[in-house]
Amino acid sequence: MNSSCFTANRQRLSETLQPGSLAAVFSGEGIISMMKLSRPGMKMKDVDATIRSYNAERLMEAGVMTSADQIGTYMWHGGAHHIGYDVHDVIETPEVLAPGMVFCVDVGIYHEEWGIGFRLEDNCLVTEDGCENLSAAIPRTIEEIEAVMAEAR
């Protein structure tokens, strides 16, 4: 897969946003759980499946979906990928996580009918006994984001 498909997806998303609108990103409990679950020996396909399952459960709870089989309507891409110089590395994905591996937990939900969506990408380092969130220091809450914005003024 080359970077042009991601460029096209970003363009498509930006075209759906109204002038002056904001795409809000949040980190939910599912992302935190994913960091706790990811460890050496976990199959890469299970990282993706866990994220898709978590998102499907939340969307069913919200009444958006009636079946987990509908997740592809709202989650258009995989839940994890390797990090590269231009979006993704074009590599053969390893079967299992191993210490020293860096990958991205990539959660995105898009609801075209409502005209909203979000995407959260956290970079992860697989350690000897787990996974470290390399993006953990990024502001997440409204209060944290507003504090950073106030400092920039």
PDB file of C-alpha atoms in Angstrom:
ATOM      1  CA  MET A   1       0.000   0.000   0.000  1.00  0.00           C
ATOM      2  CA  ASN A   2       1.494   3.371  -0.905  1.00  0.00           C
ATOM      3  CA  SER A   3       1.046   6.724   0.768  1.00  0.00           C
ATOM      4  CA  SER A   4      -1.229   8.092  -1.987  1.00  0.00           C
ATOM      5  CA  CYS A   5      -4.236   6.238  -0.554  1.00  0.00           C
ATOM      6  CA  PHE A   6      -3.691   7.928   2.822  1.00  0.00           C
ATOM      7  CA  THR A   7      -3.238  11.313   1.161  1.00  0.00           C
ATOM      8  CA  ALA A   8      -6.529  10.742  -0.647  1.00  0.00           C
ATOM      9  CA  ASN A   9      -8.267   9.722   2.607  1.00  0.00           C
ATOM     10  CA  ARG A  10      -6.981  12.837   4.400  1.00  0.00           C
ATOM     11  CA  GLN A  11      -8.183  14.990   1.501  1.00  0.00           C
ATOM     12  CA  ARG A  12     -11.583  13.275   1.530  1.00  0.00           C
ATOM     13  CA  LEU A  13     -11.955  13.888   5.276  1.00  0.00           C
ATOM     14  CA  SER A  14     -10.889  17.541   5.023  1.00  0.00           C
ATOM     15  CA  GLU A  15     -13.417  18.119   2.226  1.00  0.00           C
ATOM     16  CA  THR A  16     -16.245  16.941   4.520  1.00  0.00           C
ATOM     17  CA  LEU A  17     -15.368  19.457   7.249  1.00  0.00           C
ATOM     18  CA  GLN A  18     -17.225  22.762   7.186  1.00  0.00           C
ATOM     19  CA  PRO A  19     -15.137  25.972   7.289  1.00  0.00           C
ATOM     20  CA  GLY A  20     -14.180  26.737  10.876  1.00  0.00           C
ATOM     21  CA  SER A  21     -14.986  23.209  12.078  1.00  0.00           C
ATOM     22  CA  LEU A  22     -12.733  21.119  14.262  1.00  0.00           C
ATOM     23  CA  ALA A  23     -11.996  17.414  14.186  1.00  0.00           C
ATOM     24  CA  ALA A  24     -11.756  16.453  17.865  1.00  0.00           C
ATOM     25  CA  VAL A  25      -9.568  13.562  18.966  1.00  0.00           C
ATOM     26  CA  PHE A  26      -9.812  11.759  22.267  1.00  0.00           C
ATOM     27  CA  SER A  27      -8.174   8.843  23.990  1.00  0.00           C
ATOM     28  CA  GLY A  28     -10.611   6.418  25.479  1.00  0.00           C
ATOM     29  CA  GLU A  29     -10.270   3.543  27.887  1.00  0.00           C
ATOM     30  CA  GLY A  30      -9.923   1.178  24.919  1.00  0.00           C
ATOM     31  CA  ILE A  31      -6.641   2.777  23.879  1.00  0.00           C
ATOM     32  CA  ILE A  32      -5.316   2.563  27.409  1.00  0.00           C
ATOM     33  CA  SER A  33      -6.360  -1.089  27.543  1.00  0.00           C
ATOM     34  CA  MET A  34      -4.656  -1.730  24.212  1.00  0.00           C
ATOM     35  CA  MET A  35      -1.388  -0.443  25.663  1.00  0.00           C
ATOM     36  CA  LYS A  36      -1.771  -2.796  28.620  1.00  0.00           C
ATOM     37  CA  LEU A  37      -2.599  -5.783  26.409  1.00  0.00           C
ATOM     38  CA  SER A  38       0.125  -5.331  23.789  1.00  0.00           C
ATOM     39  CA  ARG A  39       3.245  -7.315  24.616  1.00  0.00           C
ATOM     40  CA  PRO A  40       5.860  -9.516  22.979  1.00  0.00           C
ATOM     41  CA  GLY A  41       4.304 -12.607  21.440  1.00  0.00           C
ATOM     42  CA  MET A  42       0.910 -11.021  20.755  1.00  0.00           C
ATOM     43  CA  LYS A  43      -0.140 -11.539  17.162  1.00  0.00           C
ATOM     44  CA  MET A  44      -0.244  -8.316  15.164  1.00  0.00           C
ATOM     45  CA  LYS A  45      -3.621  -9.345  13.713  1.00  0.00           C
ATOM     46  CA  ASP A  46      -4.942  -9.579  17.293  1.00  0.00           C
ATOM     47  CA  VAL A  47      -3.947  -5.952  17.941  1.00  0.00           C
ATOM     48  CA  ASP A  48      -6.172  -4.939  15.036  1.00  0.00           C
ATOM     49  CA  ALA A  49      -8.986  -7.309  16.035  1.00  0.00           C
ATOM     50  CA  THR A  50      -8.987  -6.012  19.626  1.00  0.00           C
ATOM     51  CA  ILE A  51      -9.294  -2.405  18.476  1.00  0.00           C
ATOM     52  CA  ARG A  52     -12.054  -3.218  15.998  1.00  0.00           C
ATOM     53  CA  SER A  53     -13.954  -5.217  18.635  1.00  0.00           C
ATOM     54  CA  TYR A  54     -13.670  -2.434  21.223  1.00  0.00           C
ATOM     55  CA  ASN A  55     -14.931   0.170  18.740  1.00  0.00           C
ATOM     56  CA  ALA A  56     -17.787  -2.081  17.635  1.00  0.00           C
ATOM     57  CA  GLU A  57     -18.905  -2.532  21.261  1.00  0.00           C
ATOM     58  CA  ARG A  58     -18.896   1.235  21.872  1.00  0.00           C
ATOM     59  CA  LEU A  59     -20.834   1.930  18.657  1.00  0.00           C
ATOM     60  CA  MET A  60     -23.422  -0.731  19.518  1.00  0.00           C
ATOM     61  CA  GLU A  61     -23.780   0.751  23.029  1.00  0.00           C
ATOM     62  CA  ALA A  62     -24.396   4.146  21.413  1.00  0.00           C
ATOM     63  CA  GLY A  63     -27.052   2.653  19.129  1.00  0.00           C
ATOM     64  CA  VAL A  64     -25.096   3.415  15.970  1.00  0.00           C
ATOM     65  CA  MET A  65     -24.693  -0.256  15.023  1.00  0.00           C
ATOM     66  CA  THR A  66     -26.791  -3.347  15.691  1.00  0.00           C
ATOM     67  CA  SER A  67     -24.034  -5.867  14.912  1.00  0.00           C
ATOM     68  CA  ALA A  68     -20.243  -5.954  15.220  1.00  0.00           C
ATOM     69  CA  ASP A  69     -20.186  -7.028  11.568  1.00  0.00           C
ATOM     70  CA  GLN A  70     -21.028  -3.417  10.653  1.00  0.00           C
ATOM     71  CA  ILE A  71     -17.724  -2.015  11.989  1.00  0.00           C
ATOM     72  CA  GLY A  72     -16.302  -1.577   8.470  1.00  0.00           C
ATOM     73  CA  THR A  73     -18.936   1.108   7.828  1.00  0.00           C
ATOM     74  CA  TYR A  74     -17.459   3.274  10.599  1.00  0.00           C
ATOM     75  CA  MET A  75     -13.838   2.114  10.860  1.00  0.00           C
ATOM     76  CA  TRP A  76     -12.366   2.387   7.381  1.00  0.00           C
ATOM     77  CA  HIS A  77      -8.826   1.222   8.106  1.00  0.00           C
ATOM     78  CA  GLY A  78      -6.863  -1.190  10.244  1.00  0.00           C
ATOM     79  CA  GLY A  79      -6.298  -0.627  13.920  1.00  0.00           C
ATOM     80  CA  ALA A  80      -2.510  -0.838  13.886  1.00  0.00           C
ATOM     81  CA  HIS A  81       0.347  -0.243  11.483  1.00  0.00           C
ATOM     82  CA  HIS A  82       4.061   0.346  11.408  1.00  0.00           C
ATOM     83  CA  ILE A  83       5.418   3.879  11.440  1.00  0.00           C
ATOM     84  CA  GLY A  84       7.249   5.229   8.409  1.00  0.00           C
ATOM     85  CA  TYR A  85       8.739   8.361   6.954  1.00  0.00           C
ATOM     86  CA  ASP A  86       5.619   9.067   4.884  1.00  0.00           C
ATOM     87  CA  VAL A  87       2.689   7.717   6.897  1.00  0.00           C
ATOM     88  CA  HIS A  88       3.439   3.966   6.842  1.00  0.00           C
ATOM     89  CA  ASP A  89       6.413   1.757   6.170  1.00  0.00           C
ATOM     90  CA  VAL A  90       5.781  -0.535   3.245  1.00  0.00           C
ATOM     91  CA  ILE A  91       6.950  -3.756   4.859  1.00  0.00           C
ATOM     92  CA  GLU A  92       5.769  -7.278   5.388  1.00  0.00           C
ATOM     93  CA  THR A  93       3.945  -7.089   8.711  1.00  0.00           C
ATOM     94  CA  PRO A  94       5.501  -9.413  11.279  1.00  0.00           C
ATOM     95  CA  GLU A  95       3.207 -12.090  12.641  1.00  0.00           C
ATOM     96  CA  VAL A  96       3.892 -11.285  16.299  1.00  0.00           C
ATOM     97  CA  LEU A  97       5.021  -8.308  18.375  1.00  0.00           C
ATOM     98  CA  ALA A  98       8.663  -8.369  19.474  1.00  0.00           C
ATOM     99  CA  PRO A  99      10.754  -6.160  21.799  1.00  0.00           C
ATOM    100  CA  GLY A 100      12.064  -3.059  20.027  1.00  0.00           C
ATOM    101  CA  MET A 101       9.207  -2.978  17.514  1.00  0.00           C
ATOM    102  CA  VAL A 102       7.500   0.401  17.146  1.00  0.00           C
ATOM    103  CA  PHE A 103       3.996   0.538  15.740  1.00  0.00           C
ATOM    104  CA  CYS A 104       0.966   2.753  15.805  1.00  0.00           C
ATOM    105  CA  VAL A 105      -2.339   1.917  17.459  1.00  0.00           C
ATOM    106  CA  ASP A 106      -4.593   3.651  14.957  1.00  0.00           C
ATOM    107  CA  VAL A 107      -8.204   4.185  15.945  1.00  0.00           C
ATOM    108  CA  GLY A 108     -10.568   6.044  13.683  1.00  0.00           C
ATOM    109  CA  ILE A 109     -14.346   6.183  13.650  1.00  0.00           C
ATOM    110  CA  TYR A 110     -16.146   8.045  10.875  1.00  0.00           C
ATOM    111  CA  HIS A 111     -19.911   8.592  10.684  1.00  0.00           C
ATOM    112  CA  GLU A 112     -20.643   9.992   7.239  1.00  0.00           C
ATOM    113  CA  GLU A 113     -24.367  10.534   7.862  1.00  0.00           C
ATOM    114  CA  TRP A 114     -23.636  12.713  10.882  1.00  0.00           C
ATOM    115  CA  GLY A 115     -20.659  14.373   9.216  1.00  0.00           C
ATOM    116  CA  ILE A 116     -18.299  13.640  12.103  1.00  0.00           C
ATOM    117  CA  GLY A 117     -15.302  11.495  12.779  1.00  0.00           C
ATOM    118  CA  PHE A 118     -12.176  11.170  14.853  1.00  0.00           C
ATOM    119  CA  ARG A 119      -8.831   9.511  14.546  1.00  0.00           C
ATOM    120  CA  LEU A 120      -6.324   8.803  17.269  1.00  0.00           C
ATOM    121  CA  GLU A 121      -2.889   7.413  16.610  1.00  0.00           C
ATOM    122  CA  ASP A 122      -0.653   6.476  19.515  1.00  0.00           C
ATOM    123  CA  ASN A 123       2.909   5.365  18.837  1.00  0.00           C
ATOM    124  CA  CYS A 124       3.920   2.313  20.845  1.00  0.00           C
ATOM    125  CA  LEU A 125       7.246   0.696  21.696  1.00  0.00           C
ATOM    126  CA  VAL A 126       7.133  -3.003  22.458  1.00  0.00           C
ATOM    127  CA  THR A 127       9.338  -3.615  25.503  1.00  0.00           C
ATOM    128  CA  GLU A 128      10.604  -6.872  27.002  1.00  0.00           C
ATOM    129  CA  ASP A 129       7.512  -7.173  29.185  1.00  0.00           C
ATOM    130  CA  GLY A 130       4.829  -4.977  27.629  1.00  0.00           C
ATOM    131  CA  CYS A 131       4.233  -1.864  25.625  1.00  0.00           C
ATOM    132  CA  GLU A 132       5.137   1.785  26.223  1.00  0.00           C
ATOM    133  CA  ASN A 133       2.955   4.548  24.822  1.00  0.00           C
ATOM    134  CA  LEU A 134       5.430   6.978  23.243  1.00  0.00           C
ATOM    135  CA  SER A 135       2.604   9.495  22.719  1.00  0.00           C
ATOM    136  CA  ALA A 136       1.434   9.528  26.347  1.00  0.00           C
ATOM    137  CA  ALA A 137       2.600  13.107  27.031  1.00  0.00           C
ATOM    138  CA  ILE A 138       0.403  14.601  24.297  1.00  0.00           C
ATOM    139  CA  PRO A 139      -2.488  16.639  25.769  1.00  0.00           C
ATOM    140  CA  ARG A 140      -5.757  14.677  25.645  1.00  0.00           C
ATOM    141  CA  THR A 141      -8.411  16.322  27.768  1.00  0.00           C
ATOM    142  CA  ILE A 142     -10.195  19.560  26.931  1.00  0.00           C
ATOM    143  CA  GLU A 143      -8.485  21.202  29.909  1.00  0.00           C
ATOM    144  CA  GLU A 144      -5.012  20.039  28.833  1.00  0.00           C
ATOM    145  CA  ILE A 145      -5.543  21.176  25.249  1.00  0.00           C
ATOM    146  CA  GLU A 146      -6.889  24.571  26.335  1.00  0.00           C
ATOM    147  CA  ALA A 147      -3.896  25.038  28.681  1.00  0.00           C
ATOM    148  CA  VAL A 148      -1.457  24.378  25.837  1.00  0.00           C
ATOM    149  CA  MET A 149      -3.377  26.763  23.567  1.00  0.00           C
ATOM    150  CA  ALA A 150      -3.316  29.464  26.257  1.00  0.00           C
ATOM    151  CA  GLU A 151       0.468  29.090  26.610  1.00  0.00           C
ATOM    152  CA  ALA A 152       0.888  29.525  22.846  1.00  0.00           C
ATOM    153  CA  ARG A 153      -0.909  32.875  22.831  1.00  0.00           C
TER     154      ARG A 153
END
